[in-house]
């Protein structure tokens, strides 16, 4: 398998709703370093996994939906704990949709999997990995 990874970051605020989170139940901030790894079994006709510029631009746009926001204020997240794990899946879903919509170029439709990793710190991170199947469209 071939893999290409792009990186960006987002700064968010949020709070959690359960005793298990202790002091993190209060409003607090996080800065996530976000890595996205694109996977495919064969390179495209240009010997690429995916266009790195389009991949980086698309990731930046998706993270821009959340950057410098309080996730508690986003209606779609009401009643959810916007944990690192949860947000990795959110970013994955938006990237999969962008691929399906052709935003990463037609060649990206041959991608077989994505892994989205949100790094909370140098000590802790969480990922969501999923397959895209043959032809994302």
PDB file of C-alpha atoms in Angstrom:
ATOM      1  CA  UNK A   1       0.000   0.000   0.000  1.00  0.00           C
ATOM      2  CA  UNK A   2       1.055   3.543  -0.710  1.00  0.00           C
ATOM      3  CA  UNK A   3       0.431   6.255   1.875  1.00  0.00           C
ATOM      4  CA  UNK A   4       0.619  10.032   1.853  1.00  0.00           C
ATOM      5  CA  UNK A   5       0.119  12.118   4.996  1.00  0.00           C
ATOM      6  CA  UNK A   6      -0.714  15.818   5.296  1.00  0.00           C
ATOM      7  CA  UNK A   7      -0.816  17.795   8.532  1.00  0.00           C
ATOM      8  CA  UNK A   8      -2.577  20.885   9.856  1.00  0.00           C
ATOM      9  CA  UNK A   9      -4.014  22.028  13.186  1.00  0.00           C
ATOM     10  CA  UNK A  10      -7.104  23.475  14.828  1.00  0.00           C
ATOM     11  CA  UNK A  11      -7.747  25.239  18.112  1.00  0.00           C
ATOM     12  CA  UNK A  12     -11.098  24.581  19.772  1.00  0.00           C
ATOM     13  CA  UNK A  13     -12.954  25.005  23.036  1.00  0.00           C
ATOM     14  CA  UNK A  14     -15.404  22.490  24.486  1.00  0.00           C
ATOM     15  CA  UNK A  15     -16.680  20.842  27.646  1.00  0.00           C
ATOM     16  CA  UNK A  16     -17.741  17.296  28.449  1.00  0.00           C
ATOM     17  CA  UNK A  17     -20.879  15.861  30.027  1.00  0.00           C
ATOM     18  CA  UNK A  18     -20.018  12.990  32.358  1.00  0.00           C
ATOM     19  CA  UNK A  19     -18.338  12.498  35.702  1.00  0.00           C
ATOM     20  CA  UNK A  20     -15.683  10.367  33.999  1.00  0.00           C
ATOM     21  CA  UNK A  21     -14.174  13.576  32.563  1.00  0.00           C
ATOM     22  CA  UNK A  22     -13.535  15.189  35.956  1.00  0.00           C
ATOM     23  CA  UNK A  23     -12.389  18.806  35.587  1.00  0.00           C
ATOM     24  CA  UNK A  24     -12.728  18.608  31.786  1.00  0.00           C
ATOM     25  CA  UNK A  25     -16.482  18.968  32.340  1.00  0.00           C
ATOM     26  CA  UNK A  26     -15.707  22.680  32.565  1.00  0.00           C
ATOM     27  CA  UNK A  27     -15.085  24.689  29.405  1.00  0.00           C
ATOM     28  CA  UNK A  28     -11.477  24.245  28.275  1.00  0.00           C
ATOM     29  CA  UNK A  29      -9.408  24.558  25.134  1.00  0.00           C
ATOM     30  CA  UNK A  30      -7.380  22.202  22.996  1.00  0.00           C
ATOM     31  CA  UNK A  31      -5.027  22.587  20.094  1.00  0.00           C
ATOM     32  CA  UNK A  32      -5.054  19.514  17.870  1.00  0.00           C
ATOM     33  CA  UNK A  33      -2.325  18.688  15.406  1.00  0.00           C
ATOM     34  CA  UNK A  34      -4.224  16.774  12.715  1.00  0.00           C
ATOM     35  CA  UNK A  35      -2.621  14.170  10.449  1.00  0.00           C
ATOM     36  CA  UNK A  36      -4.519  12.594   7.575  1.00  0.00           C
ATOM     37  CA  UNK A  37      -3.062   9.579   5.815  1.00  0.00           C
ATOM     38  CA  UNK A  38      -4.441   8.704   2.384  1.00  0.00           C
ATOM     39  CA  UNK A  39      -4.011   5.076   1.290  1.00  0.00           C
ATOM     40  CA  UNK A  40      -4.211   3.318  -2.058  1.00  0.00           C
ATOM     41  CA  UNK A  41      -2.815   0.068  -3.458  1.00  0.00           C
ATOM     42  CA  UNK A  42      -1.408   1.576  -6.681  1.00  0.00           C
ATOM     43  CA  UNK A  43      -0.168   5.020  -7.634  1.00  0.00           C
ATOM     44  CA  UNK A  44      -2.162   7.039 -10.146  1.00  0.00           C
ATOM     45  CA  UNK A  45      -1.037   7.855 -13.699  1.00  0.00           C
ATOM     46  CA  UNK A  46       1.151  10.645 -12.263  1.00  0.00           C
ATOM     47  CA  UNK A  47       2.704   8.311  -9.671  1.00  0.00           C
ATOM     48  CA  UNK A  48       0.805  10.003  -6.840  1.00  0.00           C
ATOM     49  CA  UNK A  49      -1.330   8.759  -3.976  1.00  0.00           C
ATOM     50  CA  UNK A  50      -3.312  12.005  -4.100  1.00  0.00           C
ATOM     51  CA  UNK A  51      -2.563  15.605  -5.068  1.00  0.00           C
ATOM     52  CA  UNK A  52      -0.768  16.850  -1.940  1.00  0.00           C
ATOM     53  CA  UNK A  53      -1.828  20.456  -2.552  1.00  0.00           C
ATOM     54  CA  UNK A  54      -5.514  19.586  -2.868  1.00  0.00           C
ATOM     55  CA  UNK A  55      -5.251  17.276   0.162  1.00  0.00           C
ATOM     56  CA  UNK A  56      -3.714  20.008   2.314  1.00  0.00           C
ATOM     57  CA  UNK A  57      -6.138  22.685   1.112  1.00  0.00           C
ATOM     58  CA  UNK A  58      -9.144  20.442   1.712  1.00  0.00           C
ATOM     59  CA  UNK A  59      -7.971  19.517   5.205  1.00  0.00           C
ATOM     60  CA  UNK A  60      -7.413  23.202   6.041  1.00  0.00           C
ATOM     61  CA  UNK A  61     -10.929  24.066   4.813  1.00  0.00           C
ATOM     62  CA  UNK A  62     -12.528  21.262   6.853  1.00  0.00           C
ATOM     63  CA  UNK A  63     -10.627  22.187  10.009  1.00  0.00           C
ATOM     64  CA  UNK A  64     -11.610  25.813   9.389  1.00  0.00           C
ATOM     65  CA  UNK A  65     -15.202  24.818  10.200  1.00  0.00           C
ATOM     66  CA  UNK A  66     -14.083  24.246  13.805  1.00  0.00           C
ATOM     67  CA  UNK A  67     -10.936  26.340  14.285  1.00  0.00           C
ATOM     68  CA  UNK A  68     -11.278  28.971  17.023  1.00  0.00           C
ATOM     69  CA  UNK A  69     -14.802  27.721  17.804  1.00  0.00           C
ATOM     70  CA  UNK A  70     -16.544  26.433  20.876  1.00  0.00           C
ATOM     71  CA  UNK A  71     -17.718  22.982  19.799  1.00  0.00           C
ATOM     72  CA  UNK A  72     -20.452  23.168  22.449  1.00  0.00           C
ATOM     73  CA  UNK A  73     -22.148  25.808  20.259  1.00  0.00           C
ATOM     74  CA  UNK A  74     -22.389  23.595  17.156  1.00  0.00           C
ATOM     75  CA  UNK A  75     -25.937  22.276  16.849  1.00  0.00           C
ATOM     76  CA  UNK A  76     -24.864  18.977  15.236  1.00  0.00           C
ATOM     77  CA  UNK A  77     -22.778  18.167  18.324  1.00  0.00           C
ATOM     78  CA  UNK A  78     -25.452  18.901  20.940  1.00  0.00           C
ATOM     79  CA  UNK A  79     -25.586  16.138  23.541  1.00  0.00           C
ATOM     80  CA  UNK A  80     -22.294  14.609  22.345  1.00  0.00           C
ATOM     81  CA  UNK A  81     -18.899  14.611  24.013  1.00  0.00           C
ATOM     82  CA  UNK A  82     -16.621  16.106  21.380  1.00  0.00           C
ATOM     83  CA  UNK A  83     -13.696  13.943  22.462  1.00  0.00           C
ATOM     84  CA  UNK A  84     -10.564  13.582  20.408  1.00  0.00           C
ATOM     85  CA  UNK A  85     -11.874  10.239  19.155  1.00  0.00           C
ATOM     86  CA  UNK A  86     -15.250  11.735  18.190  1.00  0.00           C
ATOM     87  CA  UNK A  87     -13.629  14.627  16.316  1.00  0.00           C
ATOM     88  CA  UNK A  88     -11.295  12.270  14.422  1.00  0.00           C
ATOM     89  CA  UNK A  89     -14.410  10.585  12.985  1.00  0.00           C
ATOM     90  CA  UNK A  90     -16.006  13.944  12.185  1.00  0.00           C
ATOM     91  CA  UNK A  91     -12.950  15.004  10.175  1.00  0.00           C
ATOM     92  CA  UNK A  92     -12.833  11.560   8.491  1.00  0.00           C
ATOM     93  CA  UNK A  93     -16.479  11.819   7.424  1.00  0.00           C
ATOM     94  CA  UNK A  94     -15.990  15.289   5.961  1.00  0.00           C
ATOM     95  CA  UNK A  95     -12.876  14.205   4.066  1.00  0.00           C
ATOM     96  CA  UNK A  96     -14.636  11.102   2.705  1.00  0.00           C
ATOM     97  CA  UNK A  97     -17.457  13.346   1.473  1.00  0.00           C
ATOM     98  CA  UNK A  98     -14.956  15.748  -0.129  1.00  0.00           C
ATOM     99  CA  UNK A  99     -13.363  12.814  -1.970  1.00  0.00           C
ATOM    100  CA  UNK A 100     -16.799  11.592  -3.069  1.00  0.00           C
ATOM    101  CA  UNK A 101     -17.606  15.105  -4.332  1.00  0.00           C
ATOM    102  CA  UNK A 102     -14.372  15.224  -6.392  1.00  0.00           C
ATOM    103  CA  UNK A 103     -12.732  17.974  -4.331  1.00  0.00           C
ATOM    104  CA  UNK A 104      -9.417  16.091  -4.252  1.00  0.00           C
ATOM    105  CA  UNK A 105      -9.489  15.349  -7.990  1.00  0.00           C
ATOM    106  CA  UNK A 106     -10.825  12.399  -9.916  1.00  0.00           C
ATOM    107  CA  UNK A 107      -7.739  10.313  -9.098  1.00  0.00           C
ATOM    108  CA  UNK A 108      -8.628  10.453  -5.401  1.00  0.00           C
ATOM    109  CA  UNK A 109     -11.659   8.256  -6.085  1.00  0.00           C
ATOM    110  CA  UNK A 110      -9.216   5.313  -6.202  1.00  0.00           C
ATOM    111  CA  UNK A 111      -8.189   5.837  -2.567  1.00  0.00           C
ATOM    112  CA  UNK A 112      -8.915   2.749  -0.505  1.00  0.00           C
ATOM    113  CA  UNK A 113      -8.634   4.111   3.054  1.00  0.00           C
ATOM    114  CA  UNK A 114      -8.034   7.149   5.235  1.00  0.00           C
ATOM    115  CA  UNK A 115      -6.655   7.531   8.728  1.00  0.00           C
ATOM    116  CA  UNK A 116      -7.327  10.741  10.645  1.00  0.00           C
ATOM    117  CA  UNK A 117      -5.234  11.298  13.774  1.00  0.00           C
ATOM    118  CA  UNK A 118      -5.774  14.148  16.223  1.00  0.00           C
ATOM    119  CA  UNK A 119      -2.799  14.750  18.513  1.00  0.00           C
ATOM    120  CA  UNK A 120      -3.845  16.315  21.826  1.00  0.00           C
ATOM    121  CA  UNK A 121      -0.233  16.556  22.918  1.00  0.00           C
ATOM    122  CA  UNK A 122       3.089  14.810  22.445  1.00  0.00           C
ATOM    123  CA  UNK A 123       1.788  12.195  24.911  1.00  0.00           C
ATOM    124  CA  UNK A 124      -1.730  11.423  23.675  1.00  0.00           C
ATOM    125  CA  UNK A 125      -3.613  11.137  20.387  1.00  0.00           C
ATOM    126  CA  UNK A 126      -6.575   9.350  18.864  1.00  0.00           C
ATOM    127  CA  UNK A 127      -7.344   8.131  15.355  1.00  0.00           C
ATOM    128  CA  UNK A 128     -10.194   7.007  13.179  1.00  0.00           C
ATOM    129  CA  UNK A 129      -9.382   4.745  10.242  1.00  0.00           C
ATOM    130  CA  UNK A 130     -11.837   3.579   7.635  1.00  0.00           C
ATOM    131  CA  UNK A 131     -11.987   2.104   4.199  1.00  0.00           C
ATOM    132  CA  UNK A 132     -13.358   4.010   1.274  1.00  0.00           C
ATOM    133  CA  UNK A 133     -14.094   1.007  -0.903  1.00  0.00           C
ATOM    134  CA  UNK A 134     -13.670   0.721  -4.618  1.00  0.00           C
ATOM    135  CA  UNK A 135     -14.643   4.021  -6.149  1.00  0.00           C
ATOM    136  CA  UNK A 136     -15.818   6.416  -3.491  1.00  0.00           C
ATOM    137  CA  UNK A 137     -18.547   7.842  -5.755  1.00  0.00           C
TER     138      UNK A 137
END
